[in-house]
PDB file of C-alpha atoms in Angstrom:
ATOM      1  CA  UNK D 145     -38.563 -29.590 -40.489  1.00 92.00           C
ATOM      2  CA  UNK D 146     -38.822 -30.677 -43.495  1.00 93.00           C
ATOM      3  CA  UNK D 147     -42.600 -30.320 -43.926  1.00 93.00           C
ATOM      4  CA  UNK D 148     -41.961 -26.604 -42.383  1.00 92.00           C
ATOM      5  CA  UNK D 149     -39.530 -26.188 -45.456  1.00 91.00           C
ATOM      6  CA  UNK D 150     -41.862 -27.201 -48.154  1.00 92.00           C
ATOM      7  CA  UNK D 151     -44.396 -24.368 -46.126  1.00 91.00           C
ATOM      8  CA  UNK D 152     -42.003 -21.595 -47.116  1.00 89.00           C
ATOM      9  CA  UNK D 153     -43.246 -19.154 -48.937  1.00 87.00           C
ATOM     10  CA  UNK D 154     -41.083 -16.037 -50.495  1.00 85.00           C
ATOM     11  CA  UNK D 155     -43.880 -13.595 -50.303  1.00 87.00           C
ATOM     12  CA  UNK D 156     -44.656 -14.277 -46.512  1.00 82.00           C
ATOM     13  CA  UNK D 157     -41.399 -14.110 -45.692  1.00 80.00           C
ATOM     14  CA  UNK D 158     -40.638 -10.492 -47.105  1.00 85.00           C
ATOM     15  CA  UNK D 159     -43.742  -9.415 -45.008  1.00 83.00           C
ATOM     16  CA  UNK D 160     -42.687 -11.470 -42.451  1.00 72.00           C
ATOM     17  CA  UNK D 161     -39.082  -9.706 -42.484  1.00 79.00           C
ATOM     18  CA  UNK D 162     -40.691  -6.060 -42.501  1.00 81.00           C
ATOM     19  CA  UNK D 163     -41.688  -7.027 -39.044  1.00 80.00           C
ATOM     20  CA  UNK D 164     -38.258  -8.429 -38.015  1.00 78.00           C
ATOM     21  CA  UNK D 165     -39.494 -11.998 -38.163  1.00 79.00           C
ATOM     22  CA  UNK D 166     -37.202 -14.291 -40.056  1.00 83.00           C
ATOM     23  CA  UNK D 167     -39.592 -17.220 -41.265  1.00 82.00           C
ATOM     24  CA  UNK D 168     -41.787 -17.074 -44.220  1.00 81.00           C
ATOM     25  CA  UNK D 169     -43.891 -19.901 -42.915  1.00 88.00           C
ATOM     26  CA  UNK D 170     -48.330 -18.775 -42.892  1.00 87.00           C
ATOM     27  CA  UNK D 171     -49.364 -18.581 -39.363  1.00 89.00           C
ATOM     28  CA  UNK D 172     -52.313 -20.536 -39.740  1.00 91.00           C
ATOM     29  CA  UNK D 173     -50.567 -22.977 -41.406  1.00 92.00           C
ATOM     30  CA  UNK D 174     -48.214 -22.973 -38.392  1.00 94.00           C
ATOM     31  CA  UNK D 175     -50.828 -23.263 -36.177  1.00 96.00           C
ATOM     32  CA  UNK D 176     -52.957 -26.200 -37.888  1.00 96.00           C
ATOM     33  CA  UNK D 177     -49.536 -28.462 -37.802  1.00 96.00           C
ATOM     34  CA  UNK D 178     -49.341 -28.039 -34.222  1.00 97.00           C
ATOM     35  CA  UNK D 179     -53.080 -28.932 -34.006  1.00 97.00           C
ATOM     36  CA  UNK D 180     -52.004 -32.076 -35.456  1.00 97.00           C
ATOM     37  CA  UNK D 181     -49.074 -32.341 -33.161  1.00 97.00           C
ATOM     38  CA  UNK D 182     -50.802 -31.964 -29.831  1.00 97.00           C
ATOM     39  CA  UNK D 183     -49.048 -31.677 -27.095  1.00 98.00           C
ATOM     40  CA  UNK D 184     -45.170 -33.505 -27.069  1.00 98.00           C
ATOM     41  CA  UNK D 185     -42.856 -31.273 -24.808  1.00 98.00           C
ATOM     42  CA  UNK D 186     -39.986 -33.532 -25.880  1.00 98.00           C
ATOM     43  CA  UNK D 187     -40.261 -32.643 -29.505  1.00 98.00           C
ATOM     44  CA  UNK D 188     -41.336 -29.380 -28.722  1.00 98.00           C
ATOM     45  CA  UNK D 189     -37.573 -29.052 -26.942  1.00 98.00           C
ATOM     46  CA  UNK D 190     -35.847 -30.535 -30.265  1.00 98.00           C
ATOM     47  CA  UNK D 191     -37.492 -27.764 -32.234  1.00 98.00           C
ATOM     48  CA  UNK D 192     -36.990 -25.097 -30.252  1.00 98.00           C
ATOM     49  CA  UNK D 193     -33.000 -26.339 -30.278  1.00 97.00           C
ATOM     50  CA  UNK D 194     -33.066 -25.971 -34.142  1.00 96.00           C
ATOM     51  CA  UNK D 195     -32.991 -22.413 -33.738  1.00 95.00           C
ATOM     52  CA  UNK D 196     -35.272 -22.257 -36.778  1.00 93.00           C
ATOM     53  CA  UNK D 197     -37.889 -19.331 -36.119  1.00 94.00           C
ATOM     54  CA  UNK D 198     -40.759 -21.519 -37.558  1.00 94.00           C
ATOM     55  CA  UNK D 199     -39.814 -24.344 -35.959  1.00 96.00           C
ATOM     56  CA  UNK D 200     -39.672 -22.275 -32.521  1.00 97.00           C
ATOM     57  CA  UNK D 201     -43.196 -21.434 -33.060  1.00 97.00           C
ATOM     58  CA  UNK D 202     -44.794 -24.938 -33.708  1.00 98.00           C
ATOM     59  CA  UNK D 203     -42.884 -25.818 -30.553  1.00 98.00           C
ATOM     60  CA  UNK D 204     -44.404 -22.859 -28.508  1.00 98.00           C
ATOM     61  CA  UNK D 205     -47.728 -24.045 -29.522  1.00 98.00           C
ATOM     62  CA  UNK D 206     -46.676 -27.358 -28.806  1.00 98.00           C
ATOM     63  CA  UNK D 207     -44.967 -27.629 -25.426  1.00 98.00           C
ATOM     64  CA  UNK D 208     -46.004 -27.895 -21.764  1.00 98.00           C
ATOM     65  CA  UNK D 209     -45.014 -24.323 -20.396  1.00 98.00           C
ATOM     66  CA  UNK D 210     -45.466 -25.923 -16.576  1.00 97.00           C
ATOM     67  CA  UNK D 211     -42.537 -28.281 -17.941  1.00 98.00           C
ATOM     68  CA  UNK D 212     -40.035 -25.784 -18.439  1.00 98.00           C
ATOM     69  CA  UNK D 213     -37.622 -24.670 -15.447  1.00 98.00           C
ATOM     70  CA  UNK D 214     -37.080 -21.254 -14.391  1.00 98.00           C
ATOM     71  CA  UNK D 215     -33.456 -21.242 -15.888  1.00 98.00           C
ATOM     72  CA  UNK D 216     -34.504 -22.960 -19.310  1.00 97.00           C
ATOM     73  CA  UNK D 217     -37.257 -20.187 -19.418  1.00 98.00           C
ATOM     74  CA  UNK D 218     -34.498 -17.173 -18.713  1.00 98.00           C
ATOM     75  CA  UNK D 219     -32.438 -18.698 -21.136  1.00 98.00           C
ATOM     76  CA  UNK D 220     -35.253 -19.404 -23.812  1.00 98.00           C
ATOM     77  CA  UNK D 221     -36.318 -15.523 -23.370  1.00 98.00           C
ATOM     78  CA  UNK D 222     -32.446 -14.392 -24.366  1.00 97.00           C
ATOM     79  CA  UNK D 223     -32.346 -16.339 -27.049  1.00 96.00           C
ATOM     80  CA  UNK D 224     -35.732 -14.669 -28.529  1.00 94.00           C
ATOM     81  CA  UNK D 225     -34.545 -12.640 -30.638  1.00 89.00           C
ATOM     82  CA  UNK D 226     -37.264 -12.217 -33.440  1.00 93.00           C
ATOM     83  CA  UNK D 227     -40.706 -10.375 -32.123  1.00 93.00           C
ATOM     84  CA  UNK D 228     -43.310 -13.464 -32.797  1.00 94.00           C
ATOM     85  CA  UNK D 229     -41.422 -16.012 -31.234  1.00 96.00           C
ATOM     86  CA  UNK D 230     -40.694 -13.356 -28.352  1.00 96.00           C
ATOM     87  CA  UNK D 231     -44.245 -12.422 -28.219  1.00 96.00           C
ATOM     88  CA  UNK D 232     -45.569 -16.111 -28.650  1.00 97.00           C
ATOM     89  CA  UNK D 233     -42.882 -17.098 -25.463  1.00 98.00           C
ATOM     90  CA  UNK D 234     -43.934 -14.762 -22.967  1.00 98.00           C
ATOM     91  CA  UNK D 235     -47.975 -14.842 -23.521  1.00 96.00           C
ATOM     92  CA  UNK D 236     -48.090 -18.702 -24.426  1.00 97.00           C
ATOM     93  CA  UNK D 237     -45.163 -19.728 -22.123  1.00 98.00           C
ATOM     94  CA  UNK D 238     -44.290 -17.986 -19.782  1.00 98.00           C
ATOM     95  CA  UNK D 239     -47.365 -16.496 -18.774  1.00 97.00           C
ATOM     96  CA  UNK D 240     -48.674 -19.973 -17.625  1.00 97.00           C
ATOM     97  CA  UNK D 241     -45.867 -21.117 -15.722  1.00 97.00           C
ATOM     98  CA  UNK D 242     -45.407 -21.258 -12.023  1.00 97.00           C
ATOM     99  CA  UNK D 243     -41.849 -19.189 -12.846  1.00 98.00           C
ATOM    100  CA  UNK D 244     -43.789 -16.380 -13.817  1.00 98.00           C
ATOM    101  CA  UNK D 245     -43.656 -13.348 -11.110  1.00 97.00           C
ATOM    102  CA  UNK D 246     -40.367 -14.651 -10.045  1.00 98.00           C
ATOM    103  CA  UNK D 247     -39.297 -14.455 -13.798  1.00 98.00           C
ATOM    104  CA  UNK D 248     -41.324 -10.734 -14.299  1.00 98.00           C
ATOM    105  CA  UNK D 249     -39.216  -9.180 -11.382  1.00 97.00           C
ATOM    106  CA  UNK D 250     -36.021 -10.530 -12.502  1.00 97.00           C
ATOM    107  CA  UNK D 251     -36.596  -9.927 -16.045  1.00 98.00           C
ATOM    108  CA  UNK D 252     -38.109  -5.919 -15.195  1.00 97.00           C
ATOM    109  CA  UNK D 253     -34.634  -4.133 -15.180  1.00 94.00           C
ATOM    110  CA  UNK D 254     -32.513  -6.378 -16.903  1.00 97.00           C
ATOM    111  CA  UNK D 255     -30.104  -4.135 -19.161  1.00 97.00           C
ATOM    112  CA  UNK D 256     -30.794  -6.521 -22.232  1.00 97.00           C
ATOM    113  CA  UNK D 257     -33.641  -4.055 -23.645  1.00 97.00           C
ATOM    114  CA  UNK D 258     -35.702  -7.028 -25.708  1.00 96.00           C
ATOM    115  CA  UNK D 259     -35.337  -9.634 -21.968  1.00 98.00           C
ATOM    116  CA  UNK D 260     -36.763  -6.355 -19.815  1.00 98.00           C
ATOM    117  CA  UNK D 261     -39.444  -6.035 -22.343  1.00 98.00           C
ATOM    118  CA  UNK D 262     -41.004  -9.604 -21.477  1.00 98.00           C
ATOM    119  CA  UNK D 263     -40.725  -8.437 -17.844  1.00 98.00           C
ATOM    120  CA  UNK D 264     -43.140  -5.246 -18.557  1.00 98.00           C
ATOM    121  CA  UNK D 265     -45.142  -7.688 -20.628  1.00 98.00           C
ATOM    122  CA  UNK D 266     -45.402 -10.089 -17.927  1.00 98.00           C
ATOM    123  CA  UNK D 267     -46.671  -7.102 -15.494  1.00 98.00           C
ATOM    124  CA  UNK D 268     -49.261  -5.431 -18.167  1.00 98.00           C
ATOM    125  CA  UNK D 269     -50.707  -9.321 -17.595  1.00 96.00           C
ATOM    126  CA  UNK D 270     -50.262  -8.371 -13.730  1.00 97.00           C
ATOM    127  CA  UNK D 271     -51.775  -4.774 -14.092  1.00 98.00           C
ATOM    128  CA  UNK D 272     -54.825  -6.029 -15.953  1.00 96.00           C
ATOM    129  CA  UNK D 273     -55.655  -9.442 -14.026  1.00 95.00           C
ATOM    130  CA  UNK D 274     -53.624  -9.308 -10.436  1.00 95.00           C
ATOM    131  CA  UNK D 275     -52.693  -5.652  -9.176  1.00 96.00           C
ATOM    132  CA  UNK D 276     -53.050  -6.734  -5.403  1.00 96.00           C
ATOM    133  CA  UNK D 277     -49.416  -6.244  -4.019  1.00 95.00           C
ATOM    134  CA  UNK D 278     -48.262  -4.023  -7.151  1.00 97.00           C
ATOM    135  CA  UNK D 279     -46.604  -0.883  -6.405  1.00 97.00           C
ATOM    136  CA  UNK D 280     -48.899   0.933  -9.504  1.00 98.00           C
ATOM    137  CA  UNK D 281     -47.254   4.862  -8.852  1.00 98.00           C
ATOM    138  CA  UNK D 282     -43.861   3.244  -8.889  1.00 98.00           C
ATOM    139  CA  UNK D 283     -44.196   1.449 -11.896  1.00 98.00           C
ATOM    140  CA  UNK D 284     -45.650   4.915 -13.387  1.00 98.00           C
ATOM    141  CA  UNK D 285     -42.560   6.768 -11.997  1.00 98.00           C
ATOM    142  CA  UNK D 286     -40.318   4.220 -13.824  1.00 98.00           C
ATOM    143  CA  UNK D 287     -42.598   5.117 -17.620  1.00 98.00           C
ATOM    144  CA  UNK D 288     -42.148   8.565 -17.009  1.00 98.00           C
ATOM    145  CA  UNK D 289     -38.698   8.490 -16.111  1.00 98.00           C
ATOM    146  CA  UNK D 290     -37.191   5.609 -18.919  1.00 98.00           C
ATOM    147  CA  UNK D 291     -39.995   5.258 -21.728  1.00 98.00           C
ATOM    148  CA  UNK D 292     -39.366   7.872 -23.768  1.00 97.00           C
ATOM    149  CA  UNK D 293     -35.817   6.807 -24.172  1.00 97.00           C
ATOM    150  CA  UNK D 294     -36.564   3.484 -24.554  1.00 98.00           C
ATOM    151  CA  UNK D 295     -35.612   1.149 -27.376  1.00 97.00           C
ATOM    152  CA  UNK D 296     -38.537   0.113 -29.125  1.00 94.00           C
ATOM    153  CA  UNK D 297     -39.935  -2.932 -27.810  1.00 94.00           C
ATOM    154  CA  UNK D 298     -39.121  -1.973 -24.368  1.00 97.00           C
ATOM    155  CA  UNK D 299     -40.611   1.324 -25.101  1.00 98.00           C
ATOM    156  CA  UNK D 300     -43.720  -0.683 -26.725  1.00 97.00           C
ATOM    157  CA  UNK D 301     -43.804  -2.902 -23.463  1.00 97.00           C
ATOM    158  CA  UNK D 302     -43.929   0.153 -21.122  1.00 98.00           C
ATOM    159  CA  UNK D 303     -46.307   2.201 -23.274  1.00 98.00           C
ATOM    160  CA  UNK D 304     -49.043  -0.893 -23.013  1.00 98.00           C
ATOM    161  CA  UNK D 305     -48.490  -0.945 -19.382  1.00 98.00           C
ATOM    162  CA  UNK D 306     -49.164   3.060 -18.809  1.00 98.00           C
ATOM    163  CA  UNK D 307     -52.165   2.798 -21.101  1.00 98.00           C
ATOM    164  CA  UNK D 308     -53.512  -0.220 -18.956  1.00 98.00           C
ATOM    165  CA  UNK D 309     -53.076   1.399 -15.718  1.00 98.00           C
ATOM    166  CA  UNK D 310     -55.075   4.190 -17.024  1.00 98.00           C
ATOM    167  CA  UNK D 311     -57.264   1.712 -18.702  1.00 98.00           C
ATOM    168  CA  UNK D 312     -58.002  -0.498 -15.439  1.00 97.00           C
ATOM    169  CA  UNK D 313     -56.975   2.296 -12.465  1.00 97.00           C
ATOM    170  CA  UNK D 314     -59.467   5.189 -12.114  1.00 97.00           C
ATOM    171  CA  UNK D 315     -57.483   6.265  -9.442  1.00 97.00           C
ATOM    172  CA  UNK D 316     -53.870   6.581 -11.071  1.00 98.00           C
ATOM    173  CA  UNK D 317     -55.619   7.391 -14.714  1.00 98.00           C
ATOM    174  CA  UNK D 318     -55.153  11.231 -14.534  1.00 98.00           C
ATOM    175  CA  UNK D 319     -51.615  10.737 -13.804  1.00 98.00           C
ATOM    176  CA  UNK D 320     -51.127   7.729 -16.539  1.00 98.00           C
ATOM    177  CA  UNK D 321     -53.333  10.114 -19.218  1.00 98.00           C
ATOM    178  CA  UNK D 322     -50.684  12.705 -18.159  1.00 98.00           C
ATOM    179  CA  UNK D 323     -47.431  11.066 -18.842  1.00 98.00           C
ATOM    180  CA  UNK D 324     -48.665   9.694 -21.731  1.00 98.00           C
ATOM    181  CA  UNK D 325     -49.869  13.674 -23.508  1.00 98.00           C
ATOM    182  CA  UNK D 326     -46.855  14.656 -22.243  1.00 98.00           C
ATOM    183  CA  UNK D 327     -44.226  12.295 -23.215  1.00 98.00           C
ATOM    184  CA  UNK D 328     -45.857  12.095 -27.091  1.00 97.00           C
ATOM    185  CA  UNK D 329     -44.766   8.284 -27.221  1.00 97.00           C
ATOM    186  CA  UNK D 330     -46.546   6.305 -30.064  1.00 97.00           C
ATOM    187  CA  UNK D 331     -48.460   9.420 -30.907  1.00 95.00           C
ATOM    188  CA  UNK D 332     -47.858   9.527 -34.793  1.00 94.00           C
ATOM    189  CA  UNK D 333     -47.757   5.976 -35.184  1.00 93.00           C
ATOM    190  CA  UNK D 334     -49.748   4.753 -38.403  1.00 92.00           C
ATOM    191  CA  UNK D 335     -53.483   3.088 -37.290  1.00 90.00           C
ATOM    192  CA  UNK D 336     -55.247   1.897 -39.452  1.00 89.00           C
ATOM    193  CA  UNK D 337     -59.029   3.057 -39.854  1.00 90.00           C
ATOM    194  CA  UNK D 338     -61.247   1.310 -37.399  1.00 88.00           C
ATOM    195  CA  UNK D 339     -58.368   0.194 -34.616  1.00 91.00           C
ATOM    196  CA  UNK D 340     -57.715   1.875 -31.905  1.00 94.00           C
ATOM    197  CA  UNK D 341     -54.274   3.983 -31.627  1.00 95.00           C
ATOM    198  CA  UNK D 342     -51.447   2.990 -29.503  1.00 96.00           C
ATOM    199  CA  UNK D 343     -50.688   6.426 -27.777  1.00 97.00           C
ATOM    200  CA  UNK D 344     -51.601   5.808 -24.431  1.00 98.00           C
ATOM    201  CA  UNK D 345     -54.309   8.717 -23.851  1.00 98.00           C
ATOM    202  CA  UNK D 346     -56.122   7.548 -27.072  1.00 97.00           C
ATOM    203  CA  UNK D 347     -56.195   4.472 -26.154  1.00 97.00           C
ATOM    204  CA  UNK D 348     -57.024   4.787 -22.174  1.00 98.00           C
ATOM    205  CA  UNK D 349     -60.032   7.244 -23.635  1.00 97.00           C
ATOM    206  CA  UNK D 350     -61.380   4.765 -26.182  1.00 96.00           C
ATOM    207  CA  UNK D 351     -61.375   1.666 -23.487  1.00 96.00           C
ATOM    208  CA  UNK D 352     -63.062   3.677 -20.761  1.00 97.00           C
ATOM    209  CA  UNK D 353     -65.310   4.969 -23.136  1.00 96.00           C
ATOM    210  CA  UNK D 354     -66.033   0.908 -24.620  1.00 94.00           C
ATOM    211  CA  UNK D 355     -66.349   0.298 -20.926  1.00 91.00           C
ATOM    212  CA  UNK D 356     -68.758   2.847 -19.375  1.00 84.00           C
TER     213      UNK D 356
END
């Protein structure tokens, strides 16, 4: 902690807040003291319990997501409240553990916007790497239905899984292309030169197109 406090610097930390991320800790300074670290789930679990964001983060990168129970991992998602330590939870965590559908089901529909939104992320991993057995129309009748009036990282979560449905379904991308022109979501959001937009036909075209 205390090592993490000397690490602070002012001017990463008003970027840092810009993005809702309380910590003005580099990443890649983050990321080389975990290196260090290696793997200790027990300290890992005494950093997370600081509540300090850049603490959380070392132990993300530290831990051993097949440790964690279901119920520590429900709780650990609810208490995510900044985007990188949210973000960093479900893909490094979560995503690994044996929890995971069970936890992406439950998680889908719960009325805490920010917890549902690591359920849709947890299914964009689903979408892209194990459709078999998901219901693909029904999760595009949900996005056409809810994302528009989405808050925003909910509304972020369901917009990546539309555009990878289009991206990875040839058979649902007409529809998914469709929801997306017509519900306008993400479509004036600032990209910079060279990246690909986030509004979903954009970026189903520019995929398809980097695929065929």
């Amino acid at each position: 902690m205390a090592e993490l406090a000397a690490r602070e610097d002012p001017r990463a930390r008003a970027v840092n807040e810009k993005h809702g991320d309380d910590h003005g800790v580099n990443l890649g300074a983050l990321r080389a003291i975990a290196k260090r670290l290696k793997t200790q789930q027990e300290l890992a679990v005494e950093l997370w319990r600081s509540g300090d964001t850049a603490a959380r983060l070392v132990a993300l990168l530290i831990c051993r997501p097949k440790a964690f129970g279901r119920e520590e991992l429900d709780a650990m998602v609810r208490e995510a409240r900044t985007p990188k330590v949210h973000d960093w939870l479900v893909n490094y965590v979560v995503k690994k553990s044996p929890h995971a559908e069970e936890l992406r089901i439950s998680w889908s529909d719960d009325p805490d916007p920010i917890v549902a939104s690591a359920g849709w992320a947890l299914t964009v991993d689903r979408v892209a790497k194990k459709p078999d057995g998901l219901d693909l129309a029904g999760l595009l009748d949900v996005i056409e239905a809810e994302m528009s009036e989405a808050p925003q990282r909910l509304q972020w979560a369901m917009n990546h899984c539309l555009a990878q449905i289009g991206i990875e379904h040839p058979a649902h991308r007409a529809r998914a292309l469709d929801i997306g022109e017509r519900l306008q979501v993400l479509k004036d959001y600032p990209t910079p030169p060279g990246c690909t937009s986030p509004f979903a036909p954009a970026w189903i075209t520019e995929m398809v197109r980097r695929q065929g």
